[in-house]
Amino acid sequence: MILKRIKATAAKNTGKLFKSTAPVPSIEKPFPASRSYWHRGIECENWVAESYARQGFEPLGHRLKTPFGELDLLMRSPDGTLTGFEVKTKTADLADRISRRQLKKLERIFTWMLQQNENSQFLVCFVAGPEDILVLALAEISY
């Protein structure tokens, strides 16, 4: 008799783990390693901002959304030039840090910046540490 009760109350096997297939909200990121990359990126952006602030640049924005992608830093130089920054962590091979697709995106962001303000420049910074920052103009990067 006990077996009949268990059998009668057993759920029908539908092949699904849960009745609902709707995604369950999570408070954690799916890949913990990606979080450390995010923190490393913020740290490098702060190093670049601090380095240029010491040279007299005025910070205007951080991680700004443009119609063509995100701009890591926006600062105004002492002479009034609007300067956009793309910040990358520095590795052994700099060519691996920016793909062709990313380069095209950066060119579109820079073109948009020039349309907003003709007195603009766009710099790409490769950062290994607070005192180890390699700065290139966007035009210096090619494939």
PDB file of C-alpha atoms in Angstrom:
ATOM      1  CA  MET A   1       0.000   0.000   0.000  1.00  0.00           C
ATOM      2  CA  ILE A   2       2.826   2.420   0.732  1.00  0.00           C
ATOM      3  CA  LEU A   3       4.302   1.726  -2.695  1.00  0.00           C
ATOM      4  CA  LYS A   4       1.010   2.577  -4.349  1.00  0.00           C
ATOM      5  CA  ARG A   5       0.917   5.928  -2.576  1.00  0.00           C
ATOM      6  CA  ILE A   6       4.458   6.793  -3.651  1.00  0.00           C
ATOM      7  CA  LYS A   7       3.733   5.742  -7.189  1.00  0.00           C
ATOM      8  CA  ALA A   8       0.534   7.753  -7.244  1.00  0.00           C
ATOM      9  CA  THR A   9       2.274  10.938  -6.031  1.00  0.00           C
ATOM     10  CA  ALA A  10       5.384  10.642  -8.212  1.00  0.00           C
ATOM     11  CA  ALA A  11       5.734  13.378 -10.794  1.00  0.00           C
ATOM     12  CA  LYS A  12       5.497  12.453 -14.419  1.00  0.00           C
ATOM     13  CA  ASN A  13       8.903  12.491 -16.115  1.00  0.00           C
ATOM     14  CA  THR A  14       8.765  15.113 -18.876  1.00  0.00           C
ATOM     15  CA  GLY A  15      12.485  15.179 -19.580  1.00  0.00           C
ATOM     16  CA  LYS A  16      12.798  18.675 -18.093  1.00  0.00           C
ATOM     17  CA  LEU A  17      14.512  19.405 -14.818  1.00  0.00           C
ATOM     18  CA  PHE A  18      12.035  22.116 -13.869  1.00  0.00           C
ATOM     19  CA  LYS A  19       8.460  22.824 -14.876  1.00  0.00           C
ATOM     20  CA  SER A  20       9.352  26.333 -15.982  1.00  0.00           C
ATOM     21  CA  THR A  21      12.226  26.946 -18.367  1.00  0.00           C
ATOM     22  CA  ALA A  22      12.326  30.671 -17.598  1.00  0.00           C
ATOM     23  CA  PRO A  23      15.789  31.866 -16.535  1.00  0.00           C
ATOM     24  CA  VAL A  24      16.307  32.245 -12.828  1.00  0.00           C
ATOM     25  CA  PRO A  25      17.665  35.664 -11.797  1.00  0.00           C
ATOM     26  CA  SER A  26      21.127  35.486 -10.270  1.00  0.00           C
ATOM     27  CA  ILE A  27      23.064  37.928  -8.146  1.00  0.00           C
ATOM     28  CA  GLU A  28      26.404  36.462  -9.198  1.00  0.00           C
ATOM     29  CA  LYS A  29      28.260  36.815 -12.466  1.00  0.00           C
ATOM     30  CA  PRO A  30      28.441  33.518 -14.377  1.00  0.00           C
ATOM     31  CA  PHE A  31      32.221  33.637 -14.734  1.00  0.00           C
ATOM     32  CA  PRO A  32      34.054  34.844 -11.609  1.00  0.00           C
ATOM     33  CA  ALA A  33      37.267  35.317 -13.628  1.00  0.00           C
ATOM     34  CA  SER A  34      35.577  37.973 -15.799  1.00  0.00           C
ATOM     35  CA  ARG A  35      34.976  40.025 -12.684  1.00  0.00           C
ATOM     36  CA  SER A  36      38.710  40.276 -12.036  1.00  0.00           C
ATOM     37  CA  TYR A  37      39.261  41.455 -15.632  1.00  0.00           C
ATOM     38  CA  TRP A  38      36.619  44.115 -15.070  1.00  0.00           C
ATOM     39  CA  HIS A  39      38.352  45.301 -11.884  1.00  0.00           C
ATOM     40  CA  ARG A  40      41.721  45.289 -13.662  1.00  0.00           C
ATOM     41  CA  GLY A  41      40.242  47.457 -16.430  1.00  0.00           C
ATOM     42  CA  ILE A  42      38.885  49.997 -13.935  1.00  0.00           C
ATOM     43  CA  GLU A  43      42.253  50.076 -12.171  1.00  0.00           C
ATOM     44  CA  CYS A  44      44.114  50.737 -15.445  1.00  0.00           C
ATOM     45  CA  GLU A  45      41.633  53.466 -16.428  1.00  0.00           C
ATOM     46  CA  ASN A  46      42.182  55.131 -13.052  1.00  0.00           C
ATOM     47  CA  TRP A  47      45.972  55.021 -13.527  1.00  0.00           C
ATOM     48  CA  VAL A  48      45.643  56.713 -16.931  1.00  0.00           C
ATOM     49  CA  ALA A  49      43.233  59.343 -15.545  1.00  0.00           C
ATOM     50  CA  GLU A  50      45.558  60.105 -12.619  1.00  0.00           C
ATOM     51  CA  SER A  51      48.603  60.299 -14.891  1.00  0.00           C
ATOM     52  CA  TYR A  52      46.920  62.794 -17.228  1.00  0.00           C
ATOM     53  CA  ALA A  53      45.370  64.774 -14.347  1.00  0.00           C
ATOM     54  CA  ARG A  54      48.922  65.359 -13.057  1.00  0.00           C
ATOM     55  CA  GLN A  55      49.712  66.833 -16.498  1.00  0.00           C
ATOM     56  CA  GLY A  56      46.834  69.298 -16.159  1.00  0.00           C
ATOM     57  CA  PHE A  57      44.058  67.389 -17.948  1.00  0.00           C
ATOM     58  CA  GLU A  58      40.529  67.886 -16.617  1.00  0.00           C
ATOM     59  CA  PRO A  59      38.443  64.690 -16.322  1.00  0.00           C
ATOM     60  CA  LEU A  60      35.069  64.995 -18.075  1.00  0.00           C
ATOM     61  CA  GLY A  61      33.758  61.443 -18.127  1.00  0.00           C
ATOM     62  CA  HIS A  62      34.413  57.786 -17.467  1.00  0.00           C
ATOM     63  CA  ARG A  63      32.949  54.879 -19.456  1.00  0.00           C
ATOM     64  CA  LEU A  64      30.771  57.147 -21.583  1.00  0.00           C
ATOM     65  CA  LYS A  65      28.230  55.615 -23.936  1.00  0.00           C
ATOM     66  CA  THR A  66      28.402  56.868 -27.531  1.00  0.00           C
ATOM     67  CA  PRO A  67      26.246  55.824 -30.487  1.00  0.00           C
ATOM     68  CA  PHE A  68      29.127  53.569 -31.609  1.00  0.00           C
ATOM     69  CA  GLY A  69      30.381  52.062 -28.351  1.00  0.00           C
ATOM     70  CA  GLU A  70      31.840  52.899 -24.990  1.00  0.00           C
ATOM     71  CA  LEU A  71      34.561  55.513 -24.482  1.00  0.00           C
ATOM     72  CA  ASP A  72      36.782  54.614 -21.511  1.00  0.00           C
ATOM     73  CA  LEU A  73      37.850  58.157 -20.580  1.00  0.00           C
ATOM     74  CA  LEU A  74      37.127  61.677 -21.768  1.00  0.00           C
ATOM     75  CA  MET A  75      39.391  64.521 -20.616  1.00  0.00           C
ATOM     76  CA  ARG A  76      40.164  68.105 -21.639  1.00  0.00           C
ATOM     77  CA  SER A  77      43.817  69.006 -22.105  1.00  0.00           C
ATOM     78  CA  PRO A  78      45.269  72.264 -20.719  1.00  0.00           C
ATOM     79  CA  ASP A  79      45.052  73.801 -24.225  1.00  0.00           C
ATOM     80  CA  GLY A  80      41.345  72.861 -24.482  1.00  0.00           C
ATOM     81  CA  THR A  81      41.665  69.805 -26.735  1.00  0.00           C
ATOM     82  CA  LEU A  82      39.010  67.200 -26.065  1.00  0.00           C
ATOM     83  CA  THR A  83      40.838  63.885 -25.576  1.00  0.00           C
ATOM     84  CA  GLY A  84      39.229  60.453 -25.714  1.00  0.00           C
ATOM     85  CA  PHE A  85      41.037  57.422 -24.309  1.00  0.00           C
ATOM     86  CA  GLU A  86      40.732  53.711 -24.975  1.00  0.00           C
ATOM     87  CA  VAL A  87      42.574  51.832 -22.215  1.00  0.00           C
ATOM     88  CA  LYS A  88      43.920  48.297 -22.667  1.00  0.00           C
ATOM     89  CA  THR A  89      45.952  46.140 -20.331  1.00  0.00           C
ATOM     90  CA  LYS A  90      49.476  45.692 -21.649  1.00  0.00           C
ATOM     91  CA  THR A  91      50.580  42.192 -22.599  1.00  0.00           C
ATOM     92  CA  ALA A  92      53.626  40.831 -24.389  1.00  0.00           C
ATOM     93  CA  ASP A  93      52.068  41.313 -27.831  1.00  0.00           C
ATOM     94  CA  LEU A  94      50.204  44.602 -28.225  1.00  0.00           C
ATOM     95  CA  ALA A  95      48.730  43.529 -31.563  1.00  0.00           C
ATOM     96  CA  ASP A  96      46.636  40.928 -29.722  1.00  0.00           C
ATOM     97  CA  ARG A  97      44.994  43.577 -27.552  1.00  0.00           C
ATOM     98  CA  ILE A  98      43.009  45.263 -30.344  1.00  0.00           C
ATOM     99  CA  SER A  99      41.250  43.248 -33.025  1.00  0.00           C
ATOM    100  CA  ARG A 100      40.322  44.628 -36.438  1.00  0.00           C
ATOM    101  CA  ARG A 101      36.708  44.816 -35.304  1.00  0.00           C
ATOM    102  CA  GLN A 102      37.662  46.817 -32.204  1.00  0.00           C
ATOM    103  CA  LEU A 103      39.842  49.100 -34.311  1.00  0.00           C
ATOM    104  CA  LYS A 104      36.900  49.847 -36.627  1.00  0.00           C
ATOM    105  CA  LYS A 105      34.709  50.571 -33.597  1.00  0.00           C
ATOM    106  CA  LEU A 106      37.348  52.949 -32.185  1.00  0.00           C
ATOM    107  CA  GLU A 107      37.593  54.733 -35.546  1.00  0.00           C
ATOM    108  CA  ARG A 108      33.798  55.231 -35.573  1.00  0.00           C
ATOM    109  CA  ILE A 109      33.866  56.588 -32.006  1.00  0.00           C
ATOM    110  CA  PHE A 110      36.698  58.974 -32.917  1.00  0.00           C
ATOM    111  CA  THR A 111      34.873  60.160 -36.056  1.00  0.00           C
ATOM    112  CA  TRP A 112      31.809  60.818 -33.898  1.00  0.00           C
ATOM    113  CA  MET A 113      33.998  62.761 -31.413  1.00  0.00           C
ATOM    114  CA  LEU A 114      35.382  64.912 -34.242  1.00  0.00           C
ATOM    115  CA  GLN A 115      31.853  65.699 -35.402  1.00  0.00           C
ATOM    116  CA  GLN A 116      30.982  66.860 -31.874  1.00  0.00           C
ATOM    117  CA  ASN A 117      34.156  68.912 -31.428  1.00  0.00           C
ATOM    118  CA  GLU A 118      36.770  69.519 -34.141  1.00  0.00           C
ATOM    119  CA  ASN A 119      39.434  70.170 -31.514  1.00  0.00           C
ATOM    120  CA  SER A 120      39.659  66.482 -30.515  1.00  0.00           C
ATOM    121  CA  GLN A 121      42.218  63.722 -30.292  1.00  0.00           C
ATOM    122  CA  PHE A 122      41.911  60.024 -29.533  1.00  0.00           C
ATOM    123  CA  LEU A 123      44.588  58.060 -27.692  1.00  0.00           C
ATOM    124  CA  VAL A 124      44.957  54.354 -27.030  1.00  0.00           C
ATOM    125  CA  CYS A 125      46.787  53.544 -23.792  1.00  0.00           C
ATOM    126  CA  PHE A 126      48.377  50.171 -23.078  1.00  0.00           C
ATOM    127  CA  VAL A 127      48.835  49.868 -19.319  1.00  0.00           C
ATOM    128  CA  ALA A 128      51.023  47.454 -17.324  1.00  0.00           C
ATOM    129  CA  GLY A 129      51.186  49.495 -14.121  1.00  0.00           C
ATOM    130  CA  PRO A 130      50.759  52.989 -12.670  1.00  0.00           C
ATOM    131  CA  GLU A 131      54.067  54.142 -14.166  1.00  0.00           C
ATOM    132  CA  ASP A 132      54.108  51.850 -17.226  1.00  0.00           C
ATOM    133  CA  ILE A 133      51.713  53.377 -19.756  1.00  0.00           C
ATOM    134  CA  LEU A 134      52.358  53.245 -23.500  1.00  0.00           C
ATOM    135  CA  VAL A 135      50.298  55.843 -25.383  1.00  0.00           C
ATOM    136  CA  LEU A 136      49.605  55.685 -29.110  1.00  0.00           C
ATOM    137  CA  ALA A 137      47.466  57.873 -31.325  1.00  0.00           C
ATOM    138  CA  LEU A 138      44.703  55.913 -33.036  1.00  0.00           C
ATOM    139  CA  ALA A 139      46.363  56.591 -36.415  1.00  0.00           C
ATOM    140  CA  GLU A 140      49.522  54.767 -35.229  1.00  0.00           C
ATOM    141  CA  ILE A 141      47.657  51.457 -34.904  1.00  0.00           C
ATOM    142  CA  SER A 142      47.259  49.445 -38.089  1.00  0.00           C
ATOM    143  CA  TYR A 143      47.029  45.876 -39.396  1.00  0.00           C
TER     144      TYR A 143
END
